[in-house]
């Protein structure tokens, strides 16, 4: 399974737009900062705009945050980019005839659910403003 960088890239986009708001905010410039293709940036910006985190105007490279950085949590960004997978995943191909293989999925599902819930709650406490402040330190 490949790693997804959508969350870090989406946070990068928002921080870039806020920190460098007086500079070139084209998808090409943002993509150069991320090290990605401009189409990746445009697709993420569409998701961020759909979630009312970003304001854009077609044909003009003047995106801006739709909310204060204090009012955008990492969890808001996570939800905006339609992450289609769990944070933690369980191997579905264990041997059901084995004592461990037959019970590991159900056992880990319980623990992983608690871990993911704690992670989501923590994500809600970290704002884009926190990220920006740390970048500018």
One Martini backbone bead per residue (centre of mass of N, CA, C, O) as a GRO file, in nm:
protein
  137
    1UNK     BB    1   0.096   0.036   0.024
    2UNK     BB    2   0.063   0.357  -0.022
    3UNK     BB    3   0.136   0.671   0.050
    4UNK     BB    4  -0.022   0.958   0.189
    5UNK     BB    5   0.007   1.332   0.133
    6UNK     BB    6  -0.254   1.504   0.150
    7UNK     BB    7  -0.247   1.636   0.427
    8UNK     BB    8   0.029   1.778   0.413
    9UNK     BB    9  -0.034   1.929   0.147
   10UNK     BB   10  -0.283   2.088   0.247
   11UNK     BB   11  -0.139   2.236   0.474
   12UNK     BB   12   0.076   2.363   0.299
   13UNK     BB   13  -0.112   2.534   0.128
   14UNK     BB   14  -0.236   2.704   0.355
   15UNK     BB   15   0.029   2.816   0.468
   16UNK     BB   16   0.133   2.945   0.211
   17UNK     BB   17  -0.104   3.141   0.165
   18UNK     BB   18  -0.067   3.293   0.436
   19UNK     BB   19   0.241   3.363   0.438
   20UNK     BB   20   0.243   3.431   0.097
   21UNK     BB   21   0.004   3.644   0.010
   22UNK     BB   22   0.211   3.856  -0.160
   23UNK     BB   23   0.258   3.633  -0.360
   24UNK     BB   24   0.281   3.369  -0.557
   25UNK     BB   25  -0.037   3.163  -0.589
   26UNK     BB   26   0.014   2.953  -0.775
   27UNK     BB   27   0.011   2.622  -0.840
   28UNK     BB   28   0.305   2.619  -0.934
   29UNK     BB   29   0.436   2.745  -0.680
   30UNK     BB   30   0.322   2.549  -0.474
   31UNK     BB   31   0.433   2.292  -0.608
   32UNK     BB   32   0.733   2.368  -0.569
   33UNK     BB   33   0.720   2.352  -0.258
   34UNK     BB   34   0.615   2.049  -0.246
   35UNK     BB   35   0.693   1.862  -0.500
   36UNK     BB   36   0.466   1.887  -0.724
   37UNK     BB   37   0.196   1.890  -0.909
   38UNK     BB   38  -0.034   2.125  -1.000
   39UNK     BB   39  -0.280   1.927  -1.007
   40UNK     BB   40  -0.266   1.849  -0.712
   41UNK     BB   41  -0.320   2.129  -0.602
   42UNK     BB   42  -0.591   2.182  -0.740
   43UNK     BB   43  -0.742   1.942  -0.613
   44UNK     BB   44  -0.703   2.028  -0.319
   45UNK     BB   45  -0.832   2.309  -0.350
   46UNK     BB   46  -1.111   2.203  -0.414
   47UNK     BB   47  -1.155   2.062  -0.144
   48UNK     BB   48  -1.110   2.316   0.033
   49UNK     BB   49  -1.338   2.477  -0.095
   50UNK     BB   50  -1.575   2.277  -0.037
   51UNK     BB   51  -1.501   2.318   0.288
   52UNK     BB   52  -1.456   2.628   0.349
   53UNK     BB   53  -1.118   2.700   0.358
   54UNK     BB   54  -1.126   2.818   0.060
   55UNK     BB   55  -1.063   3.090  -0.167
   56UNK     BB   56  -1.154   3.108  -0.516
   57UNK     BB   57  -1.064   3.211  -0.862
   58UNK     BB   58  -1.110   3.169  -1.173
   59UNK     BB   59  -0.806   3.268  -1.339
   60UNK     BB   60  -0.701   3.350  -1.042
   61UNK     BB   61  -0.405   3.387  -0.826
   62UNK     BB   62  -0.609   3.438  -0.524
   63UNK     BB   63  -0.590   3.278  -0.276
   64UNK     BB   64  -0.783   3.222   0.034
   65UNK     BB   65  -0.879   3.215   0.333
   66UNK     BB   66  -1.207   3.151   0.476
   67UNK     BB   67  -1.046   3.147   0.747
   68UNK     BB   68  -0.904   3.149   1.021
   69UNK     BB   69  -0.634   2.978   1.138
   70UNK     BB   70  -0.776   2.931   1.421
   71UNK     BB   71  -1.043   2.789   1.258
   72UNK     BB   72  -0.832   2.562   1.155
   73UNK     BB   73  -0.808   2.232   1.160
   74UNK     BB   74  -0.664   1.938   1.097
   75UNK     BB   75  -0.936   1.794   1.084
   76UNK     BB   76  -1.065   1.971   0.868
   77UNK     BB   77  -0.861   1.892   0.651
   78UNK     BB   78  -0.903   1.589   0.660
   79UNK     BB   79  -1.206   1.606   0.575
   80UNK     BB   80  -1.169   1.771   0.304
   81UNK     BB   81  -0.977   1.534   0.152
   82UNK     BB   82  -1.099   1.252   0.157
   83UNK     BB   83  -1.018   1.026   0.337
   84UNK     BB   84  -1.031   0.659   0.253
   85UNK     BB   85  -0.873   0.589   0.522
   86UNK     BB   86  -0.730   0.463   0.774
   87UNK     BB   87  -0.476   0.501   0.987
   88UNK     BB   88  -0.529   0.201   1.053
   89UNK     BB   89  -0.439  -0.137   0.953
   90UNK     BB   90  -0.568  -0.461   0.881
   91UNK     BB   91  -0.498  -0.773   0.816
   92UNK     BB   92  -0.721  -0.983   0.618
   93UNK     BB   93  -0.506  -1.258   0.582
   94UNK     BB   94  -0.555  -1.440   0.810
   95UNK     BB   95  -0.555  -1.731   0.998
   96UNK     BB   96  -0.846  -1.880   1.123
   97UNK     BB   97  -0.691  -2.154   1.245
   98UNK     BB   98  -0.549  -1.961   1.429
   99UNK     BB   99  -0.531  -1.824   1.728
  100UNK     BB  100  -0.429  -1.549   1.627
  101UNK     BB  101  -0.552  -1.517   1.335
  102UNK     BB  102  -0.860  -1.553   1.447
  103UNK     BB  103  -0.829  -1.269   1.656
  104UNK     BB  104  -0.667  -1.012   1.564
  105UNK     BB  105  -0.875  -0.836   1.419
  106UNK     BB  106  -1.073  -0.782   1.650
  107UNK     BB  107  -0.868  -0.677   1.852
  108UNK     BB  108  -0.743  -0.444   1.681
  109UNK     BB  109  -1.002  -0.292   1.618
  110UNK     BB  110  -1.046  -0.189   1.903
  111UNK     BB  111  -0.773  -0.041   1.943
  112UNK     BB  112  -0.771   0.131   1.681
  113UNK     BB  113  -1.022   0.292   1.742
  114UNK     BB  114  -0.907   0.438   1.991
  115UNK     BB  115  -0.663   0.566   1.850
  116UNK     BB  116  -0.817   0.726   1.633
  117UNK     BB  117  -0.988   0.894   1.824
  118UNK     BB  118  -0.748   1.034   1.959
  119UNK     BB  119  -0.631   1.158   1.702
  120UNK     BB  120  -0.875   1.329   1.622
  121UNK     BB  121  -0.886   1.494   1.883
  122UNK     BB  122  -0.602   1.616   1.846
  123UNK     BB  123  -0.652   1.750   1.566
  124UNK     BB  124  -0.867   1.956   1.688
  125UNK     BB  125  -0.629   2.119   1.862
  126UNK     BB  126  -0.492   2.185   1.583
  127UNK     BB  127  -0.394   2.461   1.416
  128UNK     BB  128  -0.290   2.647   1.160
  129UNK     BB  129  -0.158   2.855   1.346
  130UNK     BB  130   0.037   2.655   1.478
  131UNK     BB  131   0.187   2.584   1.221
  132UNK     BB  132   0.278   2.867   1.141
  133UNK     BB  133   0.432   2.934   1.400
  134UNK     BB  134   0.639   2.702   1.361
  135UNK     BB  135   0.754   2.790   1.089
  136UNK     BB  136   0.835   3.096   1.201
  137UNK     BB  137   1.059   3.026   1.428
   0.00000   0.00000   0.00000
